[in-house]
Amino acid sequence: MHARPWLRPLLLASLVILTFPLPAAVYKWVDENGKVHYGSKPPSGKQATEIRTPAATESQPAPASDLQRKSRRKKILEAYEAERQEKREAKAKEQAEQQKVAERCAKARDWLKREDGAPSLYKKDEAGNRQYLSTEDRTELVKKMRTYVRKHC
């Protein structure tokens, strides 16, 4: 149903990442079995190496305030709503166009059904008088209408 089903999880993940900052430092140590472990706190009695994360470096901005987080969340939700509105409008436009095509097709089929079996066809001139089509003109007009119906219906 959605054109981009991956967008919602991406937006939610972005909100989570923006809301919860990473720990300032991560520690690495090796246990007595030689297995490497990582954690936000160094183990007691073990030698651990501190690994600096991007959140712990000086170049990173301070954690966002609640107001900044709410503002970011609002912007993301507004963008999501705008995209949904665009999709609704595009769908409505497509449905309206399909309805127009169906109506034109129904009119063309109706005309062809009615006029194909008629013994003669006519056009009205500017004064409202009937001018009957010749057999060749009638045959050509019906042929054009059949072609239109086959092509567009």
Coordinates of C-alpha atoms in Angstrom, one line a residue, residues 111-112 115 121-123 133-148:
W111 CA -21.9 6.0 -29.9
L112 CA -20.4 3.1 -31.8
E115 CA -24.4 4.6 -34.9
L121 CA -25.4 9.4 -40.3
Y122 CA -25.7 13.1 -40.5
K123 CA -24.0 16.3 -39.2
L133 CA -22.8 11.6 -44.7
S134 CA -21.9 9.7 -47.8
T135 CA -21.4 5.9 -47.5
E136 CA -17.6 6.3 -47.7
D137 CA -17.6 9.1 -45.0
R138 CA -19.9 7.1 -42.8
T139 CA -17.7 4.0 -43.2
E140 CA -14.6 6.1 -42.4
L141 CA -16.1 7.7 -39.3
V142 CA -17.2 4.3 -37.9
K143 CA -13.8 2.9 -38.7
K144 CA -12.1 5.7 -36.8
M145 CA -14.4 5.2 -33.8
R146 CA -13.7 1.5 -33.7
T147 CA -10.0 2.3 -33.7
Y148 CA -10.4 4.8 -30.9

